[in-house]
PDB file of C-alpha atoms in Angstrom:
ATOM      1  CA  UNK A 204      24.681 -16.616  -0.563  1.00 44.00           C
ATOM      2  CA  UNK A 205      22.088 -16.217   2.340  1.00 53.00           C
ATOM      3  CA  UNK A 206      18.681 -18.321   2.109  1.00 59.00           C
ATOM      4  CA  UNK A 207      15.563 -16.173   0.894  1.00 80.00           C
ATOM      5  CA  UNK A 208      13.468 -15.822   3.416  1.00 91.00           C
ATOM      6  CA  UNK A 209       9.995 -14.032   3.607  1.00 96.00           C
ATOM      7  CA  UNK A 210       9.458 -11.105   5.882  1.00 96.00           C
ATOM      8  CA  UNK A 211       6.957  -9.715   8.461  1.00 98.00           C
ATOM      9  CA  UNK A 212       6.767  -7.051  11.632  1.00 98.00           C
ATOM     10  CA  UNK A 213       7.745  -8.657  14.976  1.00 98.00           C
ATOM     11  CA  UNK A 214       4.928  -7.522  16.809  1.00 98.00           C
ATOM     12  CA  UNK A 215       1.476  -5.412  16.617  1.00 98.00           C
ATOM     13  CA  UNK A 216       1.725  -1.730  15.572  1.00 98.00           C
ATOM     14  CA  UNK A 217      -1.423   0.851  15.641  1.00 98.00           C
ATOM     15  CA  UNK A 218      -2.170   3.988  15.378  1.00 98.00           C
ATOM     16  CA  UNK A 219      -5.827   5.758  14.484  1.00 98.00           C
ATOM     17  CA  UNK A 220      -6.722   9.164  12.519  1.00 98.00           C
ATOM     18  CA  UNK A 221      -9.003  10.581  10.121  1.00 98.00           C
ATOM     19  CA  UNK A 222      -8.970   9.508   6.378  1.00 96.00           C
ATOM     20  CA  UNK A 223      -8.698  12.402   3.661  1.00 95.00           C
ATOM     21  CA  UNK A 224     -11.276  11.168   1.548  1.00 94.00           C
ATOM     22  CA  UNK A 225     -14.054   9.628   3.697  1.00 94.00           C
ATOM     23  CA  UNK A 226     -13.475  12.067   6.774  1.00 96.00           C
ATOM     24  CA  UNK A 227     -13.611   9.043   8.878  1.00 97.00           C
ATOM     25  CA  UNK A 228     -11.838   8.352  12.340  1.00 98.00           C
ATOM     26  CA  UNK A 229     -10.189   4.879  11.831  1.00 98.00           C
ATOM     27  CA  UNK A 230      -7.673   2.637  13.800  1.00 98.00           C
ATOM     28  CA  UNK A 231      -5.150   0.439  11.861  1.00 98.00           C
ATOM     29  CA  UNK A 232      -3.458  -2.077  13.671  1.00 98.00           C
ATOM     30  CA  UNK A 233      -0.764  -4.093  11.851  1.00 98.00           C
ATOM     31  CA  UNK A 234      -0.230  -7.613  12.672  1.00 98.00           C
ATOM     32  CA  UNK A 235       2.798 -10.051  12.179  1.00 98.00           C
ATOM     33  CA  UNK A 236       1.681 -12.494   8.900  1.00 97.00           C
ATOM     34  CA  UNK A 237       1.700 -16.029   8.008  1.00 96.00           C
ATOM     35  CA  UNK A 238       4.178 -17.450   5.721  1.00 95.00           C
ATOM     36  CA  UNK A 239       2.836 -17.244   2.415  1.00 95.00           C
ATOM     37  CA  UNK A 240      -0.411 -15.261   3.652  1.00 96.00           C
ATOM     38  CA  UNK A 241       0.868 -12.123   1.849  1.00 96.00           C
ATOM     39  CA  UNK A 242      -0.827  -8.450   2.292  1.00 98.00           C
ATOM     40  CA  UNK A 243      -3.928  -8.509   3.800  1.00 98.00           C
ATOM     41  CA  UNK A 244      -6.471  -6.060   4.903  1.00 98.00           C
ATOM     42  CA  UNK A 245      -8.987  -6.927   7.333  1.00 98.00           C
ATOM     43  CA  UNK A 246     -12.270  -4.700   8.055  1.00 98.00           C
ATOM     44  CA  UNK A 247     -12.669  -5.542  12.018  1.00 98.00           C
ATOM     45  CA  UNK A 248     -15.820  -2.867  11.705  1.00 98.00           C
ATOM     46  CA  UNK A 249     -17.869  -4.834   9.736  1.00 98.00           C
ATOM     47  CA  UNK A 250     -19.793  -8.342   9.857  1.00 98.00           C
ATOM     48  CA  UNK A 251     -17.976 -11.308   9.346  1.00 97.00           C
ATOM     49  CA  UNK A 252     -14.568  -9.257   9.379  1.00 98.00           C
ATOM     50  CA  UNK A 253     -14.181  -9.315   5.133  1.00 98.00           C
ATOM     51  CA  UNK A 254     -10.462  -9.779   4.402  1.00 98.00           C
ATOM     52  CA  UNK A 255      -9.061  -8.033   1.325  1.00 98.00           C
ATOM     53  CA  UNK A 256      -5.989  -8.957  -0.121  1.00 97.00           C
ATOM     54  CA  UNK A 257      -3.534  -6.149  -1.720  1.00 97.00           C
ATOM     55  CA  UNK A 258      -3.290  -6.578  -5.399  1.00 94.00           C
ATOM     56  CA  UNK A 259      -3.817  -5.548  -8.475  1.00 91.00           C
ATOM     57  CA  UNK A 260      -6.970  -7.680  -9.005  1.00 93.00           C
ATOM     58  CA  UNK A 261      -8.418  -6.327  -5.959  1.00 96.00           C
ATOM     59  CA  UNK A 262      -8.087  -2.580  -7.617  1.00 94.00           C
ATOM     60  CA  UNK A 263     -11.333  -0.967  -8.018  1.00 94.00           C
ATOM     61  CA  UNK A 264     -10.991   2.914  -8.414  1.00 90.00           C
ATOM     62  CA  UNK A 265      -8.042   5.076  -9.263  1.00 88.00           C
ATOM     63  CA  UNK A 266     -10.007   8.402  -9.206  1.00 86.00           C
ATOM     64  CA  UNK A 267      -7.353  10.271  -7.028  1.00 86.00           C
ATOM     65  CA  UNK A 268      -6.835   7.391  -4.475  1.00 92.00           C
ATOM     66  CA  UNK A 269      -6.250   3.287  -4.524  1.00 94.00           C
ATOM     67  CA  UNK A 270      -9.171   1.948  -3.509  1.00 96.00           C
ATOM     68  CA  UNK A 271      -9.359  -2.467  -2.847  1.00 97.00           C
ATOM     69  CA  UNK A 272     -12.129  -4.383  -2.361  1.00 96.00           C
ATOM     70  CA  UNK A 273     -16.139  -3.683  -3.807  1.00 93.00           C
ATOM     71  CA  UNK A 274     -18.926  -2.298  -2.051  1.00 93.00           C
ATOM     72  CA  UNK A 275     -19.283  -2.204   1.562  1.00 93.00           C
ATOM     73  CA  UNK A 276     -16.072  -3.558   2.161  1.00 95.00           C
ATOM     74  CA  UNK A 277     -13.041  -1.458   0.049  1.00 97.00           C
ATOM     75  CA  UNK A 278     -10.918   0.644   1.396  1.00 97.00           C
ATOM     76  CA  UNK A 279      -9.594   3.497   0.685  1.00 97.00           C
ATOM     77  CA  UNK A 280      -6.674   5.252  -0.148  1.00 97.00           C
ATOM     78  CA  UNK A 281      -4.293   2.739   0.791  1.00 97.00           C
ATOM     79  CA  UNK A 282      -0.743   4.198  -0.735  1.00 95.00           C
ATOM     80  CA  UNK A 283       0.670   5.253   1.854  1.00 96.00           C
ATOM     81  CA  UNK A 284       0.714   2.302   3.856  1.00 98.00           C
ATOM     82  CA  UNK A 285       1.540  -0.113   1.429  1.00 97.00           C
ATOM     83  CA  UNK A 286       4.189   2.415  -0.149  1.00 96.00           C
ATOM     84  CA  UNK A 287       5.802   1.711   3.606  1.00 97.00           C
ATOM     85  CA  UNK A 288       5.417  -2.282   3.665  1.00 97.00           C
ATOM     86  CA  UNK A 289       7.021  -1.916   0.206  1.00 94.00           C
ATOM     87  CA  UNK A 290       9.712   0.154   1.503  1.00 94.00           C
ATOM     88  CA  UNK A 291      10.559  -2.414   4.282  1.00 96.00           C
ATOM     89  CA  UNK A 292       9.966  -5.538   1.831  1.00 93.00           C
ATOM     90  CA  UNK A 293       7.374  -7.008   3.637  1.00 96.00           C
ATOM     91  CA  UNK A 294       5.785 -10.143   2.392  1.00 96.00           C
ATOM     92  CA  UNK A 295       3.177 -11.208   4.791  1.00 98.00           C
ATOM     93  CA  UNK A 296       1.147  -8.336   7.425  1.00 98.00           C
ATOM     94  CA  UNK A 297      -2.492  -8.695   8.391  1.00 98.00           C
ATOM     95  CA  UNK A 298      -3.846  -4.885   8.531  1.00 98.00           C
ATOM     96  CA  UNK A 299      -6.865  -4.380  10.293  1.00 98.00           C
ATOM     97  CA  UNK A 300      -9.169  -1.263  10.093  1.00 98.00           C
ATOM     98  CA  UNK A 301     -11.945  -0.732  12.294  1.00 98.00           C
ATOM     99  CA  UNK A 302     -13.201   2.174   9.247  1.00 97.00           C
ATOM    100  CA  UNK A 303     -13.058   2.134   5.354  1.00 97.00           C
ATOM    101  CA  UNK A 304      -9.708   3.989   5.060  1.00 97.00           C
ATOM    102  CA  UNK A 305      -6.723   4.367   6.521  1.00 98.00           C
ATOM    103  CA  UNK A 306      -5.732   7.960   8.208  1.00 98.00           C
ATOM    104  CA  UNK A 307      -4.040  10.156   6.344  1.00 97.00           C
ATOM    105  CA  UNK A 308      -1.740  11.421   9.210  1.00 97.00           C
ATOM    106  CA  UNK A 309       0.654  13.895   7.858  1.00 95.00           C
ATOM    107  CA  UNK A 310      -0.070  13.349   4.474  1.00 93.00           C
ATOM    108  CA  UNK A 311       3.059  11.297   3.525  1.00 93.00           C
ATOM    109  CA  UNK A 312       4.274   7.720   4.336  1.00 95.00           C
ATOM    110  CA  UNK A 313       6.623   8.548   6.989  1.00 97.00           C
ATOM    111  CA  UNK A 314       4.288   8.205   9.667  1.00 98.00           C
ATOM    112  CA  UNK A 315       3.607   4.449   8.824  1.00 98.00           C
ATOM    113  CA  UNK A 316       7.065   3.853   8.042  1.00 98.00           C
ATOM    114  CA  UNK A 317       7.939   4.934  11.477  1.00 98.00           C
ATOM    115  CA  UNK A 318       4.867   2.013  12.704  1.00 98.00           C
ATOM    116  CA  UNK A 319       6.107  -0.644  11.049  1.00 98.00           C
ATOM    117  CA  UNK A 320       9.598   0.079  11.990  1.00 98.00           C
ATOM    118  CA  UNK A 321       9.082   0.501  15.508  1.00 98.00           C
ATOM    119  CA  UNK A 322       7.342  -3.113  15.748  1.00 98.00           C
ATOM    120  CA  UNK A 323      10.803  -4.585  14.103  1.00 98.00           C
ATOM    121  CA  UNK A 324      10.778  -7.475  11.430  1.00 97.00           C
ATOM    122  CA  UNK A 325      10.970 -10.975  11.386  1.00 97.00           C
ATOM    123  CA  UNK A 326      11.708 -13.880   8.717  1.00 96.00           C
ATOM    124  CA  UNK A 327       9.379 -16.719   7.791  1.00 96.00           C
ATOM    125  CA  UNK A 328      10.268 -19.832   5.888  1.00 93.00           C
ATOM    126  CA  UNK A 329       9.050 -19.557   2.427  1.00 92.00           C
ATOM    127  CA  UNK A 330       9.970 -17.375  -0.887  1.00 90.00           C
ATOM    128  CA  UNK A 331       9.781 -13.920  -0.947  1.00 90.00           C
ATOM    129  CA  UNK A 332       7.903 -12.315  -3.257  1.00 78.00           C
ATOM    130  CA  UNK A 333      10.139 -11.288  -6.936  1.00 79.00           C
ATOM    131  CA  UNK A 334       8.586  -8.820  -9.668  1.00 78.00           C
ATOM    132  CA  UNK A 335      11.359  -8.918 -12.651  1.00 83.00           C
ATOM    133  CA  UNK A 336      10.772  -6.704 -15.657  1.00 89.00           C
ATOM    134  CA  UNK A 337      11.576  -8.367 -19.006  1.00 91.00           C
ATOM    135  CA  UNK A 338      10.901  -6.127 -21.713  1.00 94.00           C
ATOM    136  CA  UNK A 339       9.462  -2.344 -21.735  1.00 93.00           C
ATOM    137  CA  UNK A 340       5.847  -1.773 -21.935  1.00 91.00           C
ATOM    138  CA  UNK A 341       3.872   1.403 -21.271  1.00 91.00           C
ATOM    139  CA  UNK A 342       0.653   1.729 -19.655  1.00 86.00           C
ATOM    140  CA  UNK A 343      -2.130   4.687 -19.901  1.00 87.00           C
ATOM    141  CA  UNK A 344      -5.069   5.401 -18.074  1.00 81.00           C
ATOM    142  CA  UNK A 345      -6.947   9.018 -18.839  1.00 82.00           C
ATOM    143  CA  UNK A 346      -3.514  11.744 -19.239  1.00 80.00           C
ATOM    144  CA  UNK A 347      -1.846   9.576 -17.388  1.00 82.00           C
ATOM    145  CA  UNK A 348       1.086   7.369 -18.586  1.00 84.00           C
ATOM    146  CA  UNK A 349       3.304   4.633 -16.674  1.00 86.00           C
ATOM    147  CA  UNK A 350       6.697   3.806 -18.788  1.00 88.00           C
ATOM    148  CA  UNK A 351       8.355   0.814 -17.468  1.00 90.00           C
ATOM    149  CA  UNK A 352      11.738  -0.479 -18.790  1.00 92.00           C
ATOM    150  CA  UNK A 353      13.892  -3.770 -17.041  1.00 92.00           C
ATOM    151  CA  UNK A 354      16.852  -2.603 -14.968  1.00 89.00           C
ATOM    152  CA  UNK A 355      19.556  -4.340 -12.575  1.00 86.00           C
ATOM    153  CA  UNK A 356      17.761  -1.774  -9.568  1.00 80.00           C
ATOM    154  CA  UNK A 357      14.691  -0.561  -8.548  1.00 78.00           C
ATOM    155  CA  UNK A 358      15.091   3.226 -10.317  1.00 82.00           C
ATOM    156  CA  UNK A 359      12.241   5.688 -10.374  1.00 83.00           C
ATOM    157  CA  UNK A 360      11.508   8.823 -12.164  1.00 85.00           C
ATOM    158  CA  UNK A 361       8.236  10.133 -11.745  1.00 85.00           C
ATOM    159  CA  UNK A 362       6.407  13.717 -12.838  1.00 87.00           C
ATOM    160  CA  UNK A 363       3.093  15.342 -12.346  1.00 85.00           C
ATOM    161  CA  UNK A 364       1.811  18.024 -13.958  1.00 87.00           C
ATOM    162  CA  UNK A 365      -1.389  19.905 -12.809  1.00 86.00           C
ATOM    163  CA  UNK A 366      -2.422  23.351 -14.436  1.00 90.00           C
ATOM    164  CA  UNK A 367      -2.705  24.718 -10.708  1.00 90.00           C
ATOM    165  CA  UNK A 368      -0.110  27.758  -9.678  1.00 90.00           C
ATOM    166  CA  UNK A 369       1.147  25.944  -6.540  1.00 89.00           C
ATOM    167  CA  UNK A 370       1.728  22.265  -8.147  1.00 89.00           C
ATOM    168  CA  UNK A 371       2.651  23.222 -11.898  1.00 91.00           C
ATOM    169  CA  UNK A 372       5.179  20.197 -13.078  1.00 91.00           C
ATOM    170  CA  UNK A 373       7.477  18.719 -10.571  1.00 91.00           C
ATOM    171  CA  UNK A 374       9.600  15.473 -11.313  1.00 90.00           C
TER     172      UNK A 374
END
């Protein structure tokens, strides 16, 4: 059985757009991490460079986008991106924005998935990160409900339902 190792990019990865909900032109540039550093974002544009780290305590608004950080310093909308470090089981990446949200490109992940594999990965020493489910437990915000259950795989079903012609329910 192979060592576990941590994982970052190889090398620095950019690109730069406009974000869907501030309208705002930024760059993101994604940097190789330290062992152990985990997911952080970095706001180059503003004084003193405020780093926020990605998780769940770092959650401040849900309204129709993931936004981390307070005040002057979240950003916004940050799904897609980290739905593509996810993908790739990345551990440690130092994001840096010169804006307060990442573009929204073509509207999906792809595009950053494509970034972050195009700079390749590379291990660190240390533990990865491990999320095991033990028992099921549901979670609800507003109409919105999140079932979780253990399993030996990742396995996702997921449904929306909007009372709009061109979204209706789709799972």
């Amino acid at each position: 059985m192979a060592a576990a190792v941590r994982r970052t990019i190889a090398k620095e990865a950019a690109l730069s757009g406009i974000g869907l909900h501030t309208g705002i032109r930024t760059r993101v540039s994604c940097r190789p991490g330290r062992s152990e550093q985990g997911i952080v974002f970095r706001r180059t544009d503003l004084p003193g460079a405020p780093e926020i780290r990605a998780q769940v305590s770092e959650v401040s608004e849900t309204a129709r986008r993931t936004v981390l950080g307070h005040g002057p310093a979240a950003i916004h909308t940050v799904e897609h991106l980290l739905a593509s470090v996810a993908a790739l089981e990345l551990d440690d990446l130092l994001i840096e924005l010169d804006g307060p949200e990442p573009p929204i490109l073509d509207g999906s992940f792809a595009p950053y998935l494509d970034l972050l594999e195009g700079a390749g990965t590379e291990t660190l020493a240390g533990t990865p990160a491990q999320f095991r489910i033990c028992q099921p437990f549901t979670l609800r915000t507003g109409d919105a409900s999140y079932q979780v259950s253990p399993a030996a795989g990742l396995r996702l079903t997921t449904t929306i339902e909007w009372k709009h012609p061109l979204i209706g329910r789709q799972t």
